[in-house]
Coordinates of C-alpha atoms in Angstrom, one line a residue:
M1 CA 133.7 126.4 126.7
P2 CA 134.9 124.3 123.8
P3 CA 133.1 124.8 120.5
I4 CA 130.3 122.3 119.6
Q5 CA 131.5 119.4 117.4
D6 CA 130.0 119.2 113.9
H7 CA 129.1 116.0 112.2
P8 CA 131.7 115.2 109.6
L9 CA 129.1 115.4 106.8
R10 CA 127.2 118.5 108.1
Y11 CA 128.5 121.0 105.6
A12 CA 128.5 118.5 102.7
M13 CA 124.8 117.7 103.4
A14 CA 123.9 121.4 103.5
N15 CA 125.8 122.3 100.4
E16 CA 124.3 119.4 98.5
L17 CA 121.0 121.2 98.5
H18 CA 122.7 124.1 96.7
A19 CA 125.0 122.2 94.4
R20 CA 122.9 122.6 91.3
P21 CA 121.7 126.2 91.0
F22 CA 119.3 127.2 88.3
P23 CA 120.9 129.3 85.4
A24 CA 119.8 132.9 84.8
V25 CA 118.7 133.0 81.2
D26 CA 117.9 136.4 79.5
S27 CA 115.2 136.8 76.9
P28 CA 115.6 136.6 74.0
S29 CA 118.3 133.9 73.9
R30 CA 119.1 130.4 72.8
A31 CA 120.5 127.2 74.4
A32 CA 122.0 123.9 73.3
Y33 CA 121.7 120.9 75.5
L34 CA 123.6 117.6 75.5
A35 CA 123.3 114.5 77.7
L36 CA 126.0 111.8 77.5
K37 CA 125.9 108.2 78.9
P38 CA 128.1 105.2 78.5
A39 CA 126.3 102.4 76.6
S40 CA 126.8 99.9 79.6
N41 CA 127.6 100.1 83.3
A42 CA 126.9 103.8 83.3
A43 CA 126.6 103.9 87.1
G44 CA 130.1 102.4 87.5
R45 CA 131.7 104.5 84.8
D46 CA 135.0 106.3 85.2
R47 CA 134.1 109.7 86.6
A48 CA 137.6 110.9 86.0
A49 CA 137.0 110.4 82.2
D50 CA 133.9 112.7 82.4
R51 CA 136.0 115.4 84.2
A52 CA 138.8 115.1 81.7
H53 CA 136.3 115.5 78.9
L54 CA 135.0 118.7 80.5
I55 CA 138.5 120.0 81.1
D56 CA 139.3 119.4 77.5
L57 CA 136.4 121.7 76.5
L58 CA 137.4 124.4 79.0
D59 CA 141.0 124.3 77.9
R60 CA 140.0 125.2 74.4
F61 CA 138.6 128.5 75.8
G62 CA 141.3 129.0 78.4
V63 CA 138.8 128.7 81.3
Q64 CA 139.6 127.8 84.9
H65 CA 139.0 124.2 85.9
P66 CA 136.4 123.0 88.4
Q67 CA 137.2 121.5 91.8
P68 CA 138.6 117.9 91.7
D69 CA 135.4 116.3 93.1
A70 CA 132.9 118.7 91.6
T71 CA 129.7 117.4 90.2
H72 CA 128.5 120.8 88.9
Y73 CA 130.2 123.6 87.0
F74 CA 129.0 126.9 85.7
G75 CA 131.2 129.3 83.8
T76 CA 131.8 131.4 80.7
I77 CA 133.3 129.9 77.5
G78 CA 133.8 132.5 74.8
K79 CA 130.5 134.4 74.3
H80 CA 128.5 131.6 75.9
Q81 CA 127.7 130.3 79.4
L82 CA 128.3 126.7 80.1
K83 CA 126.5 124.6 82.7
W84 CA 127.9 121.1 83.4
E85 CA 126.4 118.5 85.7
S86 CA 127.4 114.9 86.6
H87 CA 124.6 112.5 87.5
T88 CA 124.4 108.9 88.5
E89 CA 124.3 107.5 85.0
F90 CA 125.0 110.5 82.8
V91 CA 126.5 114.0 82.4
T92 CA 124.9 117.0 80.9
Y93 CA 126.2 120.1 79.1
T94 CA 124.0 123.2 78.6
I95 CA 125.3 126.2 76.6
F96 CA 123.4 129.5 76.8
G97 CA 123.9 132.3 74.2
E98 CA 122.5 135.8 73.9
G99 CA 120.1 136.7 71.1
L100 CA 118.4 134.5 68.6
A101 CA 119.6 132.7 65.5
E102 CA 118.3 134.1 62.2
R103 CA 116.9 130.7 61.4
P104 CA 114.9 129.1 64.2
F105 CA 116.7 126.1 65.7
D106 CA 119.8 126.6 63.6
A107 CA 122.1 123.6 64.2
A108 CA 125.0 126.1 64.2
T109 CA 124.1 126.8 67.8
F110 CA 125.2 123.3 68.7
A111 CA 128.5 124.0 66.9
V112 CA 129.8 125.5 70.2
F113 CA 130.6 121.9 71.0
P114 CA 133.6 121.1 68.7
E115 CA 133.1 118.0 66.5
D116 CA 136.4 116.4 67.5
W117 CA 135.5 117.0 71.1
L118 CA 132.1 115.3 70.6
A119 CA 133.8 112.4 68.9
A120 CA 136.1 111.8 71.9
A121 CA 133.2 111.8 74.4
P122 CA 133.4 109.0 77.0
G123 CA 129.8 108.0 76.3
A124 CA 127.0 108.1 73.8
R125 CA 124.4 110.8 73.3
V126 CA 121.3 110.0 75.2
T127 CA 119.6 113.2 74.0
S128 CA 120.4 116.7 72.7
A129 CA 118.1 119.7 72.3
L130 CA 118.0 123.2 70.9
I131 CA 116.0 125.7 72.9
R132 CA 114.7 129.0 71.6
I133 CA 113.7 131.7 74.1
E134 CA 111.7 134.6 72.7
V135 CA 109.9 137.5 74.3
A136 CA 106.1 137.5 73.7
D137 CA 103.9 140.3 75.1
G138 CA 100.7 138.4 74.1
D139 CA 99.6 135.2 72.5
D140 CA 99.5 136.5 68.9
G141 CA 101.7 134.5 66.6
I142 CA 102.7 131.8 69.1
I143 CA 100.5 129.1 67.7
E144 CA 101.5 129.9 64.1
K145 CA 105.2 129.6 65.0
A146 CA 104.6 126.4 66.8
R147 CA 102.9 124.9 63.8
D148 CA 105.8 125.9 61.6
W149 CA 108.5 124.6 64.0
F150 CA 107.0 121.4 65.3
V151 CA 105.1 118.4 64.1
P152 CA 101.4 119.2 64.7
E153 CA 100.4 115.7 65.6
S154 CA 103.0 115.6 68.5
L155 CA 102.9 119.3 69.5
A156 CA 102.6 119.9 73.2
I157 CA 102.1 123.6 74.2
S158 CA 101.0 125.2 77.4
R159 CA 101.1 128.2 79.7
V160 CA 103.3 127.6 82.7
V161 CA 104.0 129.3 86.1
G162 CA 101.0 131.5 86.1
N163 CA 101.1 132.4 82.4
D164 CA 104.6 133.9 82.7
L165 CA 105.8 131.8 79.9
V166 CA 104.4 129.6 77.1
V167 CA 106.4 126.5 76.3
A168 CA 106.2 124.2 73.3
G169 CA 107.8 121.1 71.9
D170 CA 107.0 117.9 70.0
F171 CA 109.6 115.5 71.5
R172 CA 110.8 114.5 68.0
I173 CA 114.3 114.4 66.6
D174 CA 114.9 117.0 63.9
P175 CA 117.1 116.4 60.8
A176 CA 120.1 117.7 62.6
G177 CA 119.6 115.1 65.4
H178 CA 118.2 117.3 68.1
M179 CA 115.0 117.8 70.1
R180 CA 113.4 121.2 69.8
F181 CA 111.8 123.3 72.5
A182 CA 110.5 126.9 72.4
A183 CA 109.8 129.2 75.3
F184 CA 107.9 132.5 75.0
A185 CA 108.5 134.7 78.0
R186 CA 106.5 137.7 79.0
P187 CA 108.4 141.0 79.1
H188 CA 108.2 141.3 82.9
V189 CA 109.6 137.8 83.6
G190 CA 113.0 137.7 85.3
N191 CA 115.9 135.8 83.9
R192 CA 116.0 133.4 86.9
R193 CA 112.4 132.3 86.3
V194 CA 113.2 131.8 82.6
G195 CA 116.3 129.8 83.6
R196 CA 114.2 127.5 85.9
V197 CA 111.7 126.8 83.1
V198 CA 114.4 126.1 80.6
Q199 CA 116.1 123.8 83.1
R200 CA 112.8 121.9 83.7
L201 CA 112.4 121.4 80.0
C202 CA 115.9 119.9 79.7
E203 CA 115.3 117.7 82.8
I204 CA 111.9 116.5 81.4
E205 CA 113.6 115.5 78.1
T206 CA 116.6 113.8 79.8
Y207 CA 114.7 111.8 82.4
K208 CA 112.1 110.8 79.8
A209 CA 114.9 109.5 77.6
M210 CA 116.5 107.7 80.5
S211 CA 113.2 106.2 81.5
M212 CA 112.6 104.8 78.0
L213 CA 115.7 102.6 78.4
G214 CA 113.7 100.5 80.8
L215 CA 111.0 99.9 78.1
Y216 CA 113.5 98.4 75.7
R217 CA 115.0 96.3 78.5
A218 CA 111.5 95.0 79.2
R219 CA 110.9 94.3 75.5
D220 CA 114.2 92.3 75.3
L221 CA 113.0 90.2 78.3
G222 CA 109.7 89.3 76.6
P223 CA 110.9 86.1 74.8
K224 CA 113.0 85.0 77.8
M225 CA 110.0 85.4 80.2
A226 CA 107.8 83.4 77.7
A227 CA 110.4 80.6 77.9
F228 CA 110.4 80.7 81.7
D229 CA 106.7 80.5 81.8
K230 CA 106.6 77.5 79.4
Q231 CA 109.3 75.7 81.5
L232 CA 107.5 76.3 84.8
T233 CA 104.2 75.2 83.3
G234 CA 105.8 72.0 82.0
L235 CA 107.4 71.3 85.4
L236 CA 104.1 71.7 87.2
E237 CA 102.5 69.4 84.7
D238 CA 105.2 66.8 85.4
M239 CA 104.7 67.2 89.1
R240 CA 101.0 66.2 88.6
G241 CA 102.1 62.9 87.2
A242 CA 102.5 59.9 89.5
T243 CA 105.5 58.6 87.6
A244 CA 107.6 61.8 87.5
D245 CA 111.1 61.5 89.0
P246 CA 111.3 64.0 91.8
A247 CA 115.1 64.3 91.5
H248 CA 114.8 65.2 87.8
V249 CA 112.0 67.7 88.4
L250 CA 113.9 69.3 91.3
Q251 CA 117.0 69.7 89.1
S252 CA 115.0 71.3 86.3
L253 CA 113.2 73.6 88.8
L254 CA 116.5 74.7 90.3
E255 CA 117.8 75.6 86.9
V256 CA 114.8 77.6 86.0
S257 CA 114.7 79.4 89.4
A258 CA 118.4 80.3 89.0
E259 CA 117.8 81.8 85.6
I260 CA 114.8 83.8 86.8
E261 CA 116.7 85.1 89.8
N262 CA 119.7 86.0 87.7
T263 CA 117.4 87.9 85.3
I264 CA 115.8 89.8 88.1
A265 CA 119.3 90.7 89.5
L266 CA 120.5 91.9 86.1
S267 CA 117.3 94.0 85.5
S268 CA 116.7 95.4 89.0
F269 CA 118.9 98.4 88.6
R270 CA 117.5 99.4 85.2
F271 CA 113.9 98.9 86.4
G272 CA 114.5 100.7 89.6
A273 CA 116.2 103.6 87.8
T274 CA 113.3 103.8 85.4
G275 CA 110.8 104.1 88.2
A276 CA 112.9 106.9 89.8
Y277 CA 113.3 108.8 86.5
E278 CA 109.5 108.5 85.8
T279 CA 108.8 110.1 89.1
I280 CA 111.2 113.0 88.3
V281 CA 109.5 113.5 84.9
N282 CA 106.1 113.8 86.5
Q283 CA 107.4 116.1 89.3
R284 CA 109.1 118.4 86.8
I285 CA 105.9 118.7 84.7
A286 CA 103.9 119.3 87.9
V287 CA 106.0 122.2 89.0
L288 CA 105.5 123.9 85.7
R289 CA 101.8 124.4 86.7
E290 CA 100.5 124.0 83.2
E291 CA 97.4 125.6 81.7
R292 CA 95.9 124.8 78.3
F293 CA 96.9 127.0 75.4
A294 CA 94.7 127.4 72.3
G295 CA 93.0 124.1 73.1
R296 CA 96.2 122.1 72.4
Q297 CA 97.5 119.2 74.5
T298 CA 99.8 120.0 77.4
F299 CA 103.1 118.4 78.3
G300 CA 101.3 116.4 80.9
E301 CA 98.7 115.1 78.5
F302 CA 101.4 114.2 76.0
M303 CA 103.2 112.1 78.6
M304 CA 99.9 110.5 79.7
R305 CA 99.2 109.3 76.1
R306 CA 102.8 108.4 75.0
F307 CA 105.0 108.1 78.1
D308 CA 102.8 106.5 80.8
P309 CA 101.9 103.4 78.7
A310 CA 105.6 102.7 78.3
M311 CA 106.2 103.0 82.0
R312 CA 103.3 100.7 82.7
T313 CA 104.9 98.1 80.4
V314 CA 108.1 98.3 82.5
K315 CA 106.2 97.9 85.7
S316 CA 104.2 95.0 84.3
T317 CA 107.4 93.3 83.2
Q318 CA 109.0 93.8 86.7
E319 CA 105.9 92.4 88.4
R320 CA 105.7 89.5 86.0
L321 CA 109.3 88.6 86.7
Q322 CA 108.6 88.7 90.4
A323 CA 105.5 86.6 90.0
M324 CA 107.5 84.0 88.1
S325 CA 110.0 84.0 91.0
D326 CA 107.2 83.5 93.5
R327 CA 105.7 80.8 91.3
A328 CA 109.0 78.9 91.1
L329 CA 109.2 79.2 94.9
R330 CA 105.7 77.8 95.3
A331 CA 106.6 75.0 92.9
G332 CA 109.6 74.2 95.0
D333 CA 107.4 74.1 98.1
L334 CA 105.0 71.8 96.4
L335 CA 107.8 69.5 95.3
R336 CA 109.2 69.5 98.8
T337 CA 105.7 68.6 100.2
R338 CA 105.4 65.7 97.7
V339 CA 108.8 64.4 98.5
D340 CA 108.0 64.7 102.3
V341 CA 104.7 62.8 101.7
E342 CA 106.4 60.1 99.7
R343 CA 109.2 59.8 102.3
S344 CA 106.6 59.6 105.1
A345 CA 104.9 56.8 103.2
Q346 CA 108.2 55.0 102.8
N347 CA 108.9 55.5 106.5
Q348 CA 105.5 54.1 107.3
E349 CA 106.1 51.1 105.2
L350 CA 109.5 50.6 106.8
L351 CA 108.0 50.8 110.3
T352 CA 105.3 48.3 109.3
S353 CA 107.9 46.0 108.0
M354 CA 109.9 46.4 111.2
D355 CA 106.8 45.7 113.3
K356 CA 106.2 42.5 111.3
R357 CA 109.8 41.4 111.8
A358 CA 109.6 42.2 115.5
D359 CA 106.5 40.1 115.8
L360 CA 108.1 37.2 114.0
Q361 CA 111.1 37.5 116.2
L362 CA 108.9 37.5 119.3
R363 CA 107.1 34.4 118.0
L364 CA 110.4 32.7 117.2
Q365 CA 111.7 33.7 120.7
R366 CA 108.6 32.2 122.3
T367 CA 109.0 29.0 120.2
V368 CA 112.6 28.8 121.2
E369 CA 111.7 29.3 124.8
G370 CA 109.1 26.5 124.6
L371 CA 111.6 24.2 123.1
S372 CA 114.1 25.2 125.7
V373 CA 111.6 24.3 128.4
V374 CA 111.1 20.9 126.8
A375 CA 114.9 20.4 126.4
I376 CA 115.7 21.5 129.9
S377 CA 112.9 19.5 131.3
Y378 CA 114.0 16.4 129.5
Y379 CA 117.5 16.6 131.0
A380 CA 116.1 17.6 134.4
V381 CA 113.7 14.7 134.5
N382 CA 116.6 12.3 133.7
L383 CA 118.7 13.9 136.4
V384 CA 115.8 13.5 138.9
L385 CA 115.2 9.9 137.9
N386 CA 118.9 9.2 138.3
M387 CA 118.8 10.8 141.7
T388 CA 115.6 9.0 142.8
G389 CA 116.8 5.6 141.5
P390 CA 117.6 4.3 145.0
L391 CA 114.1 5.3 146.2
E392 CA 112.5 3.1 143.6
D393 CA 113.7 -0.1 145.3
S394 CA 113.1 1.2 148.9
F395 CA 109.4 2.3 148.2
G396 CA 108.7 -0.2 145.4
I397 CA 107.9 2.5 142.9
G398 CA 108.6 1.7 139.3
K399 CA 110.7 3.8 137.0
V400 CA 107.8 4.7 134.8
T401 CA 105.7 5.7 137.8
M402 CA 108.5 7.9 139.1
A403 CA 109.0 9.5 135.7
A404 CA 105.3 10.2 135.5
I405 CA 105.4 11.9 139.0
A406 CA 108.7 13.9 138.3
T407 CA 107.9 15.1 134.8
P408 CA 105.0 17.6 135.6
I409 CA 106.9 18.9 138.6
V410 CA 110.1 19.4 136.7
L411 CA 108.2 21.0 133.7
G412 CA 106.5 23.4 136.0
L413 CA 109.7 24.5 137.8
V414 CA 111.5 24.9 134.5
W415 CA 108.7 27.0 133.0
Y416 CA 108.5 29.2 136.1
M417 CA 112.3 29.7 136.0
V418 CA 112.3 30.7 132.3
N419 CA 109.4 33.2 132.8
R420 CA 111.3 34.8 135.7
I421 CA 114.4 35.2 133.6
R422 CA 112.4 36.7 130.7
K423 CA 110.6 39.2 132.9
H424 CA 113.8 40.2 134.6
M425 CA 115.4 40.9 131.2
E426 CA 112.4 43.0 130.1

């Protein structure tokens, strides 16, 4: 029996679910995180350039290269572990090192990325972060450290995954240019669970930053949408006037509609991506299973106060653009209706005019027919009188009397003949 045939993508689909494993992170340790994205057309960027940039870093440490089409890499560079991932719009680098820096969040941790290598990156920094992982048997001292390390006003801190860890951060950029996150792991927590939490923190920060790109796109569109709204309102006002030129209004409406549709097309990817990234942020926070710590705000509450309003602005802008498109479409329908009504009125006037002309032609035809009867009868009477001339002498009938007798008879015959001809033609 021949073996069953596999779908060409069967193994690729199965392996995709395991393509990005969580790192195993020991406690205590530290991590440096970097996300890079081209300033424009990130989805259509040259992926080969991303791979070349990664290989440049690996070659500095004499490390084996990843597979040609790899979207994930995990390996050792020097004394550190490197995790690299390629996403739709960006690439991420995470470096894990054992032990803690003497000074919390020392920027020297980030120095594992060489400066000239960073300068040659095929993209700009979307975000970067320093993460400190400590061992904490209890809660003592955690809140004091959080106050020293983070801005109290923005501090978010919570117990996660059943109180196995306490995580903290303020989502602010420090003087060295990095975000800061702290994780306090209980002594019994395994390195894979710590790695999952650290990965979630990096993902929350990255997708939060990517989502905020949609907010600034929405703000840039504000003046343009106000201009669209003003133009549409003016065109609708013109359509209300009886003297407005439909051709001019239609041309203006087509121009505005084209501009709106073009704006929607240029913004659809960014707004769609923003919605997807927002969903990921909320999912990553949800899987942390947060519990309140020392009465402070959680990561979910921080996002609800600061992040969610920004996302609502993006959604509002997207809906407003679509509403303008629908409004322009309805205005076009109204203009078409007005033109159809005016055209129907013109057609009615034309039909009325044609009816009048037909009536005049009918009257003229009947007049001509009457005159024809008279003319034909005149000649016919003369012919009859000429033919009956000999009878006048034989019967002693005068010419006048004969004309009086023949004229009604000839007129009646001619009229009958003309009517027959007309009815036959009809």
